[in-house]
């Protein structure tokens, strides 16, 4: 496959469908070559990918149109690029041994007074990092351990929680719940570069990013260790640095339980720099902790003492029982099971039942956020408050809709009702009583039940308990989106717990394809719902279509819409030009 020549037309005339297909085909070949251990083929394909014009424009589009922080400026102060500037940036994308420093930005940690440091690269460096990630990620997806779930395509926190459930549902176990202290800030650069084992060109560029320093105000601080949070490639580098923990634990602590039984492996689940280790033996847990600490020390890392503890899923151990992970509380509760034996036997034995619920800390943070929104909308119209609350409630309820959250949802809805009733009473006039307040803001006297709804019935507050509880199915083994199994990944995308109902319906209606470019949606794509008549209040299904975020930009650009109708690739099916707006 030869490198595609640079076209002579502008950004608006690029055939994005062809570009995306070209990039994915190369990534799939890199994945398969890495899977079979063909290093020579991997390096050749990576070089072909990073020198391709299509790969460069896709990388630029990712950082200027798709990324959530696309408008955050770096040290050069540039936050947006015009289309002709995007073309120029793609033309000069090239790896070397130089890099501009990142800009230091401090963001608050949820539920804490402390702040987390981010390093925001310039748009040019972000584009280079996106291009590098497109080449490195397929190679490492074929190598990563099966129980690593953080910052990987096609994997989520829900997969990690499902893996934990599978590891403890049959037997009660001791658990090492640990967090790596300042993981992103303390990774040893030399060890990371040695672990990468990549080409000299890639290695020099990655080293330049690691050593580029950060600008905090007008001062430049060196970065002698760590990977800057905020960079496009930083999560991938952190995962590469932490790769190997599970393998060494499985090798060291696999043992045969009986003469004819299979090896019993220690259960390990990692999400970025947080992990849990589960086993029936306390001695194994303690020994494994020492092994992990020794392994991390070689990378310049250590476990965070305040967030590392040993507990048990069923019985109390040193005052602890159960544990919290990714906002979930995981614990086993006693229950009575019918004893196996003769039919009709009334004898019972004590057993346990594994229940995963939202953690108390997560519930408290959620209620505080709702309370803050209500206070900020003291003088706002009811529909404005409803729109603000719906976005928060919908997302939180969807995140916890895969576990035993029904009772929690009911309790939270009761608390929210009390908060809203206080909001409504503060707005009543002197001659109104509580009955009048309820009539004005709830639909109970209109035959609609206890719904917080506007008088015209156009805006209604969603309840947590409206979210249906549906168990999440964990991703299979070491499967990756780069393996080319589009049917499997398309089905998983449509069943993702964080998808809104309208998006899931449109995915099924459109058979998982974008109505603008015709390409299959992936787990990494940002989806938006487009209103065909441009009326956002008309949410009938026939008026909605699902598209990529970048395709949505094209639709709402008059020039882009015209060009998309003029330029067609030979021998391709013409796709209807219309699309969406989601989350």
Tab-separated table of N, CA, C and O in Angstrom, residues 159-264:
chain	number	residue	atom	x	y	z
A	159	UNK	N	-17.035	-2.421	32.450
A	159	UNK	CA	-16.362	-3.697	32.209
A	159	UNK	C	-15.516	-4.088	33.414
A	159	UNK	O	-15.446	-5.264	33.782
A	160	UNK	N	-14.846	-3.102	34.020
A	160	UNK	CA	-14.033	-3.377	35.202
A	160	UNK	C	-14.903	-3.879	36.358
A	160	UNK	O	-14.533	-4.832	37.063
A	161	UNK	N	-16.047	-3.245	36.568
A	161	UNK	CA	-16.950	-3.663	37.641
A	161	UNK	C	-17.496	-5.062	37.372
A	161	UNK	O	-17.610	-5.892	38.291
A	162	UNK	N	-17.816	-5.360	36.119
A	162	UNK	CA	-18.301	-6.708	35.773
A	162	UNK	C	-17.220	-7.750	36.013
A	162	UNK	O	-17.507	-8.868	36.458
A	163	UNK	N	-15.963	-7.394	35.728
A	163	UNK	CA	-14.855	-8.326	35.966
A	163	UNK	C	-14.689	-8.598	37.458
A	163	UNK	O	-14.413	-9.741	37.863
A	164	UNK	N	-14.857	-7.569	38.286
A	164	UNK	CA	-14.776	-7.757	39.742
A	164	UNK	C	-15.906	-8.666	40.225
A	164	UNK	O	-15.692	-9.572	41.038
A	165	UNK	N	-17.110	-8.446	39.717
A	165	UNK	CA	-18.245	-9.291	40.104
A	165	UNK	C	-17.971	-10.750	39.748
A	165	UNK	O	-18.219	-11.656	40.555
A	166	UNK	N	-17.452	-10.976	38.543
A	166	UNK	CA	-17.156	-12.347	38.113
A	166	UNK	C	-16.080	-12.989	38.996
A	166	UNK	O	-16.081	-14.209	39.195
A	167	UNK	N	-15.178	-12.158	39.536
A	167	UNK	CA	-14.093	-12.690	40.338
A	167	UNK	C	-14.490	-13.074	41.753
A	167	UNK	O	-13.805	-13.892	42.390
A	168	UNK	N	-15.591	-12.508	42.262
A	168	UNK	CA	-15.954	-12.762	43.670
A	168	UNK	C	-17.344	-13.356	43.841
A	168	UNK	O	-17.727	-13.680	44.971
A	169	UNK	N	-18.112	-13.506	42.775
A	169	UNK	CA	-19.514	-13.903	42.940
A	169	UNK	C	-19.654	-15.329	43.485
A	169	UNK	O	-20.646	-15.651	44.147
A	170	UNK	N	-18.663	-16.205	43.220
A	170	UNK	CA	-18.773	-17.587	43.662
A	170	UNK	C	-18.256	-17.791	45.087
A	170	UNK	O	-18.784	-18.599	45.835
A	171	UNK	N	-17.187	-17.053	45.443
A	171	UNK	CA	-16.572	-17.238	46.758
A	171	UNK	C	-16.197	-15.901	47.364
A	171	UNK	O	-15.837	-14.969	46.650
A	172	UNK	N	-16.275	-15.827	48.670
A	172	UNK	CA	-15.837	-14.627	49.374
A	172	UNK	C	-14.310	-14.573	49.350
A	172	UNK	O	-13.639	-15.604	49.461
A	173	UNK	N	-13.769	-13.355	49.197
A	173	UNK	CA	-12.319	-13.229	49.048
A	173	UNK	C	-11.789	-12.019	49.802
A	173	UNK	O	-12.515	-11.057	50.069
A	174	UNK	N	-10.493	-12.098	50.109
A	174	UNK	CA	-9.773	-10.936	50.602
A	174	UNK	C	-9.445	-10.039	49.406
A	174	UNK	O	-9.268	-10.533	48.280
A	175	UNK	N	-9.380	-8.748	49.669
A	175	UNK	CA	-9.192	-7.792	48.571
A	175	UNK	C	-8.113	-6.778	48.948
A	175	UNK	O	-8.124	-6.241	50.064
A	176	UNK	N	-7.205	-6.554	48.031
A	176	UNK	CA	-6.269	-5.438	48.138
A	176	UNK	C	-6.794	-4.331	47.231
A	176	UNK	O	-6.779	-4.459	46.006
A	177	UNK	N	-7.284	-3.276	47.822
A	177	UNK	CA	-7.797	-2.116	47.086
A	177	UNK	C	-6.727	-1.035	47.135
A	177	UNK	O	-6.425	-0.500	48.209
A	178	UNK	N	-6.123	-0.718	46.000
A	178	UNK	CA	-4.940	0.150	45.999
A	178	UNK	C	-5.007	1.204	44.906
A	178	UNK	O	-5.703	1.068	43.911
A	179	UNK	N	-4.242	2.265	45.137
A	179	UNK	CA	-4.118	3.371	44.194
A	179	UNK	C	-2.635	3.721	44.101
A	179	UNK	O	-1.941	3.796	45.117
A	180	UNK	N	-2.148	3.940	42.877
A	180	UNK	CA	-0.748	4.304	42.675
A	180	UNK	C	-0.597	5.807	42.866
A	180	UNK	O	-1.284	6.599	42.212
A	181	UNK	N	0.284	6.210	43.741
A	181	UNK	CA	0.432	7.619	44.101
A	181	UNK	C	1.075	8.416	42.965
A	181	UNK	O	2.161	8.078	42.496
A	182	UNK	N	0.357	9.470	42.530
A	182	UNK	CA	0.852	10.381	41.500
A	182	UNK	C	1.462	9.627	40.324
A	182	UNK	O	2.589	9.897	39.911
A	183	UNK	N	0.672	8.686	39.796
A	183	UNK	CA	1.160	7.807	38.740
A	183	UNK	C	1.641	8.593	37.520
A	183	UNK	O	2.739	8.372	37.010
A	184	UNK	N	0.819	9.531	37.043
A	184	UNK	CA	1.164	10.284	35.841
A	184	UNK	C	2.386	11.178	36.064
A	184	UNK	O	3.093	11.502	35.111
A	185	UNK	N	2.624	11.579	37.309
A	185	UNK	CA	3.678	12.564	37.584
A	185	UNK	C	5.032	11.948	37.902
A	185	UNK	O	6.033	12.669	37.931
A	186	UNK	N	5.086	10.636	38.148
A	186	UNK	CA	6.338	10.058	38.654
A	186	UNK	C	6.890	8.903	37.826
A	186	UNK	O	7.845	8.249	38.249
A	187	UNK	N	6.320	8.633	36.674
A	187	UNK	CA	6.824	7.537	35.847
A	187	UNK	C	8.250	7.846	35.384
A	187	UNK	O	8.536	8.931	34.892
A	188	UNK	N	9.139	6.872	35.532
A	188	UNK	CA	10.529	7.028	35.113
A	188	UNK	C	10.610	7.035	33.582
A	188	UNK	O	10.190	6.084	32.920
A	189	UNK	N	11.151	8.114	33.016
A	189	UNK	CA	11.201	8.269	31.562
A	189	UNK	C	12.042	7.186	30.890
A	189	UNK	O	11.644	6.632	29.856
A	190	UNK	N	13.187	6.890	31.445
A	190	UNK	CA	14.083	5.901	30.830
A	190	UNK	C	13.431	4.523	30.788
A	190	UNK	O	13.493	3.824	29.765
A	191	UNK	N	12.785	4.138	31.897
A	191	UNK	CA	12.118	2.837	31.947
A	191	UNK	C	10.970	2.772	30.946
A	191	UNK	O	10.751	1.739	30.303
A	192	UNK	N	10.244	3.881	30.823
A	192	UNK	CA	9.124	3.907	29.878
A	192	UNK	C	9.611	3.775	28.443
A	192	UNK	O	9.054	2.998	27.651
A	193	UNK	N	10.655	4.515	28.082
A	193	UNK	CA	11.184	4.460	26.718
A	193	UNK	C	11.755	3.080	26.406
A	193	UNK	O	11.616	2.581	25.270
A	194	UNK	N	12.387	2.458	27.389
A	194	UNK	CA	12.903	1.104	27.176
A	194	UNK	C	11.766	0.107	26.969
A	194	UNK	O	11.886	-0.845	26.184
A	195	UNK	N	10.667	0.336	27.669
A	195	UNK	CA	9.527	-0.564	27.565
A	195	UNK	C	8.802	-0.423	26.226
A	195	UNK	O	8.245	-1.385	25.700
A	196	UNK	N	8.835	0.775	25.672
A	196	UNK	CA	8.174	1.014	24.392
A	196	UNK	C	8.782	0.173	23.276
A	196	UNK	O	8.065	-0.372	22.429
A	197	UNK	N	10.107	0.082	23.237
A	197	UNK	CA	10.812	-0.680	22.210
A	197	UNK	C	10.296	-0.329	20.817
A	197	UNK	O	9.964	-1.211	20.020
A	198	UNK	N	10.216	0.961	20.536
A	198	UNK	CA	9.696	1.414	19.261
A	198	UNK	C	10.818	1.922	18.376
A	198	UNK	O	12.000	1.846	18.733
A	199	UNK	N	10.494	2.476	17.226
A	199	UNK	CA	11.502	2.954	16.278
A	199	UNK	C	12.209	4.183	16.831
A	199	UNK	O	11.654	4.907	17.675
A	200	UNK	N	13.444	4.470	16.371
A	200	UNK	CA	14.174	5.649	16.858
A	200	UNK	C	13.413	6.956	16.637
A	200	UNK	O	13.453	7.851	17.489
A	201	UNK	N	12.707	7.067	15.510
A	201	UNK	CA	11.941	8.291	15.227
A	201	UNK	C	10.846	8.499	16.263
A	201	UNK	O	10.679	9.597	16.808
A	202	UNK	N	10.097	7.455	16.551
A	202	UNK	CA	9.040	7.545	17.555
A	202	UNK	C	9.628	7.814	18.934
A	202	UNK	O	9.118	8.624	19.703
A	203	UNK	N	10.712	7.109	19.256
A	203	UNK	CA	11.323	7.233	20.578
A	203	UNK	C	11.824	8.651	20.835
A	203	UNK	O	11.628	9.201	21.920
A	204	UNK	N	12.447	9.275	19.842
A	204	UNK	CA	12.951	10.641	19.998
A	204	UNK	C	11.815	11.639	20.209
A	204	UNK	O	11.913	12.549	21.021
A	205	UNK	N	10.718	11.453	19.457
A	205	UNK	CA	9.595	12.371	19.593
A	205	UNK	C	8.912	12.212	20.950
A	205	UNK	O	8.567	13.206	21.595
A	206	UNK	N	8.717	10.988	21.393
A	206	UNK	CA	8.089	10.762	22.699
A	206	UNK	C	8.963	11.322	23.812
A	206	UNK	O	8.475	11.942	24.769
A	207	UNK	N	10.271	11.135	23.693
A	207	UNK	CA	11.189	11.687	24.687
A	207	UNK	C	11.101	13.212	24.719
A	207	UNK	O	11.152	13.835	25.795
A	208	UNK	N	10.967	13.828	23.539
A	208	UNK	CA	10.839	15.288	23.479
A	208	UNK	C	9.583	15.749	24.206
A	208	UNK	O	9.599	16.761	24.925
A	209	UNK	N	8.468	15.028	24.055
A	209	UNK	CA	7.234	15.388	24.756
A	209	UNK	C	7.407	15.220	26.271
A	209	UNK	O	6.942	16.054	27.046
A	210	UNK	N	8.068	14.151	26.682
A	210	UNK	CA	8.252	13.897	28.106
A	210	UNK	C	9.145	14.945	28.758
A	210	UNK	O	8.942	15.325	29.916
A	211	UNK	N	10.125	15.447	28.017
A	211	UNK	CA	11.108	16.385	28.557
A	211	UNK	C	10.794	17.843	28.231
A	211	UNK	O	11.596	18.728	28.529
A	212	UNK	N	9.652	18.124	27.632
A	212	UNK	CA	9.373	19.482	27.120
A	212	UNK	C	9.141	20.507	28.219
A	212	UNK	O	9.265	21.708	27.993
A	213	UNK	N	8.777	20.094	29.428
A	213	UNK	CA	8.515	21.015	30.522
A	213	UNK	C	7.102	21.580	30.478
A	213	UNK	O	6.355	21.367	29.512
A	214	UNK	N	6.741	22.314	31.547
A	214	UNK	CA	5.424	22.943	31.620
A	214	UNK	C	5.577	24.407	32.006
A	214	UNK	O	6.446	24.771	32.803
A	215	UNK	N	4.703	25.243	31.426
A	215	UNK	CA	4.678	26.669	31.741
A	215	UNK	C	3.553	26.930	32.738
A	215	UNK	O	2.385	26.712	32.437
A	216	UNK	N	3.920	27.368	33.940
A	216	UNK	CA	2.933	27.752	34.950
A	216	UNK	C	3.037	29.258	35.125
A	216	UNK	O	3.955	29.765	35.768
A	217	UNK	N	2.104	29.984	34.508
A	217	UNK	CA	2.225	31.443	34.454
A	217	UNK	C	3.332	31.813	33.487
A	217	UNK	O	3.299	31.451	32.309
A	218	UNK	N	4.338	32.501	33.969
A	218	UNK	CA	5.460	32.891	33.127
A	218	UNK	C	6.720	32.081	33.442
A	218	UNK	O	7.801	32.384	32.921
A	219	UNK	N	6.596	31.069	34.274
A	219	UNK	CA	7.754	30.269	34.659
A	219	UNK	C	7.719	28.907	33.976
A	219	UNK	O	6.664	28.271	33.849
A	220	UNK	N	8.882	28.456	33.525
A	220	UNK	CA	9.026	27.154	32.884
A	220	UNK	C	9.620	26.172	33.886
A	220	UNK	O	10.702	26.395	34.431
A	221	UNK	N	8.883	25.070	34.136
A	221	UNK	CA	9.347	24.049	35.063
A	221	UNK	C	9.751	22.804	34.273
A	221	UNK	O	9.022	22.370	33.373
A	222	UNK	N	10.892	22.225	34.580
A	222	UNK	CA	11.330	21.014	33.862
A	222	UNK	C	10.480	19.811	34.245
A	222	UNK	O	9.897	19.757	35.338
A	223	UNK	N	10.392	18.854	33.365
A	223	UNK	CA	9.673	17.601	33.632
A	223	UNK	C	10.666	16.453	33.493
A	223	UNK	O	10.845	15.905	32.405
A	224	UNK	N	11.296	16.103	34.597
A	224	UNK	CA	12.298	15.041	34.599
A	224	UNK	C	11.681	13.667	34.793
A	224	UNK	O	12.360	12.645	34.635
A	225	UNK	N	10.394	13.642	35.153
A	225	UNK	CA	9.698	12.376	35.333
A	225	UNK	C	8.213	12.581	35.081
A	225	UNK	O	7.705	13.706	35.096
A	226	UNK	N	7.514	11.491	34.814
A	226	UNK	CA	6.067	11.556	34.628
A	226	UNK	C	5.648	11.872	33.203
A	226	UNK	O	6.444	12.286	32.364
A	227	UNK	N	4.354	11.651	32.940
A	227	UNK	CA	3.732	12.017	31.669
A	227	UNK	C	2.647	13.038	31.969
A	227	UNK	O	1.800	12.815	32.829
A	228	UNK	N	2.659	14.139	31.277
A	228	UNK	CA	1.767	15.258	31.582
A	228	UNK	C	0.311	14.892	31.332
A	228	UNK	O	-0.063	14.522	30.215
A	229	UNK	N	-0.522	14.985	32.374
A	229	UNK	CA	-1.957	14.772	32.194
A	229	UNK	C	-2.531	15.901	31.353
A	229	UNK	O	-2.276	17.065	31.606
A	230	UNK	N	-3.320	15.566	30.373
A	230	UNK	CA	-3.879	16.553	29.472
A	230	UNK	C	-3.426	16.336	28.047
A	230	UNK	O	-4.044	16.834	27.107
A	231	UNK	N	-2.340	15.601	27.865
A	231	UNK	CA	-1.865	15.284	26.528
A	231	UNK	C	-2.683	14.170	25.906
A	231	UNK	O	-3.228	13.306	26.605
A	232	UNK	N	-2.764	14.147	24.584
A	232	UNK	CA	-3.555	13.132	23.881
A	232	UNK	C	-2.970	11.744	24.102
A	232	UNK	O	-3.697	10.757	24.270
A	233	UNK	N	-1.654	11.649	24.144
A	233	UNK	CA	-1.001	10.344	24.206
A	233	UNK	C	-0.669	9.915	25.634
A	233	UNK	O	-0.259	8.777	25.864
A	234	UNK	N	-0.858	10.806	26.616
A	234	UNK	CA	-0.473	10.505	28.002
A	234	UNK	C	-1.153	9.263	28.573
A	234	UNK	O	-0.483	8.427	29.197
A	235	UNK	N	-2.474	9.067	28.421
A	235	UNK	CA	-3.093	7.851	28.969
A	235	UNK	C	-2.520	6.570	28.364
A	235	UNK	O	-2.350	5.579	29.079
A	236	UNK	N	-2.223	6.587	27.065
A	236	UNK	CA	-1.637	5.405	26.430
A	236	UNK	C	-0.257	5.112	27.006
A	236	UNK	O	0.074	3.958	27.300
A	237	UNK	N	0.563	6.151	27.190
A	237	UNK	CA	1.901	5.961	27.758
A	237	UNK	C	1.818	5.430	29.184
A	237	UNK	O	2.623	4.581	29.595
A	238	UNK	N	0.854	5.922	29.957
A	238	UNK	CA	0.688	5.434	31.331
A	238	UNK	C	0.284	3.961	31.346
A	238	UNK	O	0.773	3.172	32.163
A	239	UNK	N	-0.600	3.565	30.431
A	239	UNK	CA	-1.001	2.162	30.347
A	239	UNK	C	0.171	1.279	29.942
A	239	UNK	O	0.316	0.153	30.423
A	240	UNK	N	1.008	1.780	29.028
A	240	UNK	CA	2.188	1.017	28.618
A	240	UNK	C	3.145	0.850	29.796
A	240	UNK	O	3.713	-0.229	30.006
A	241	UNK	N	3.320	1.918	30.572
A	241	UNK	CA	4.212	1.852	31.727
A	241	UNK	C	3.723	0.829	32.751
A	241	UNK	O	4.528	0.108	33.359
A	242	UNK	N	2.396	0.737	32.959
A	242	UNK	CA	1.840	-0.168	33.966
A	242	UNK	C	1.556	-1.562	33.424
A	242	UNK	O	1.103	-2.434	34.169
A	243	UNK	N	1.804	-1.757	32.144
A	243	UNK	CA	1.588	-3.084	31.544
A	243	UNK	C	2.563	-4.092	32.147
A	243	UNK	O	3.763	-3.824	32.240
A	244	UNK	N	2.054	-5.227	32.543
A	244	UNK	CA	2.898	-6.283	33.072
A	244	UNK	C	2.570	-6.700	34.495
A	244	UNK	O	2.994	-7.772	34.941
A	245	UNK	N	1.816	-5.864	35.229
A	245	UNK	CA	1.488	-6.216	36.615
A	245	UNK	C	0.667	-7.507	36.667
A	245	UNK	O	0.967	-8.417	37.438
A	246	UNK	N	-0.359	-7.582	35.848
A	246	UNK	CA	-1.221	-8.764	35.872
A	246	UNK	C	-0.452	-10.019	35.471
A	246	UNK	O	-0.604	-11.078	36.086
A	247	UNK	N	0.382	-9.911	34.461
A	247	UNK	CA	1.139	-11.076	33.982
A	247	UNK	C	2.042	-11.644	35.065
A	247	UNK	O	2.102	-12.869	35.270
A	248	UNK	N	2.747	-10.762	35.770
A	248	UNK	CA	3.667	-11.253	36.803
A	248	UNK	C	2.911	-11.857	37.985
A	248	UNK	O	3.359	-12.836	38.590
A	249	UNK	N	1.737	-11.326	38.296
A	249	UNK	CA	0.935	-11.883	39.392
A	249	UNK	C	0.392	-13.263	39.025
A	249	UNK	O	0.385	-14.178	39.851
A	250	UNK	N	-0.062	-13.395	37.790
A	250	UNK	CA	-0.596	-14.688	37.345
A	250	UNK	C	0.502	-15.746	37.345
A	250	UNK	O	0.294	-16.902	37.740
A	251	UNK	N	1.692	-15.358	36.906
A	251	UNK	CA	2.809	-16.301	36.876
A	251	UNK	C	3.245	-16.710	38.280
A	251	UNK	O	3.553	-17.878	38.531
A	252	UNK	N	3.271	-15.754	39.203
A	252	UNK	CA	3.778	-16.026	40.545
A	252	UNK	C	2.775	-16.765	41.427
A	252	UNK	O	3.169	-17.554	42.288
A	253	UNK	N	1.470	-16.512	41.219
A	253	UNK	CA	0.490	-17.003	42.187
A	253	UNK	C	-0.539	-17.964	41.606
A	253	UNK	O	-1.562	-18.232	42.245
A	254	UNK	N	-0.297	-18.479	40.422
A	254	UNK	CA	-1.164	-19.539	39.914
A	254	UNK	C	-0.803	-20.833	40.625
A	254	UNK	O	0.375	-21.152	40.781
A	255	UNK	N	-1.779	-21.609	41.067
A	255	UNK	CA	-1.479	-22.860	41.750
A	255	UNK	C	-2.601	-23.860	41.496
A	255	UNK	O	-3.740	-23.493	41.221
A	256	UNK	N	-2.258	-25.113	41.599
A	256	UNK	CA	-3.222	-26.179	41.368
A	256	UNK	C	-3.916	-26.518	42.688
A	256	UNK	O	-3.260	-26.792	43.689
A	257	UNK	N	-5.249	-26.500	42.664
A	257	UNK	CA	-6.019	-26.715	43.887
A	257	UNK	C	-6.152	-28.200	44.204
A	257	UNK	O	-6.077	-28.627	45.337
A	258	UNK	N	-6.350	-29.015	43.195
A	258	UNK	CA	-6.491	-30.457	43.400
A	258	UNK	C	-5.704	-31.221	42.354
A	258	UNK	O	-5.136	-30.645	41.424
A	259	UNK	N	-5.695	-32.539	42.479
A	259	UNK	CA	-4.911	-33.340	41.542
A	259	UNK	C	-5.428	-33.205	40.119
A	259	UNK	O	-4.641	-33.126	39.167
A	260	UNK	N	-6.736	-33.186	39.948
A	260	UNK	CA	-7.315	-33.159	38.604
A	260	UNK	C	-7.934	-31.816	38.243
A	260	UNK	O	-8.609	-31.700	37.224
A	261	UNK	N	-7.733	-30.816	39.090
A	261	UNK	CA	-8.356	-29.517	38.838
A	261	UNK	C	-7.404	-28.603	38.092
A	261	UNK	O	-6.188	-28.807	38.083
A	262	UNK	N	-7.961	-27.573	37.477
A	262	UNK	CA	-7.153	-26.618	36.729
A	262	UNK	C	-6.483	-25.634	37.677
A	262	UNK	O	-6.831	-25.544	38.858
A	263	UNK	N	-5.523	-24.894	37.136
A	263	UNK	CA	-4.835	-23.889	37.945
A	263	UNK	C	-5.803	-22.796	38.392
A	263	UNK	O	-6.647	-22.353	37.608
A	264	UNK	N	-5.667	-22.398	39.644
A	264	UNK	CA	-6.470	-21.291	40.147
A	264	UNK	C	-5.629	-20.028	40.090
A	264	UNK	O	-4.543	-19.962	40.661
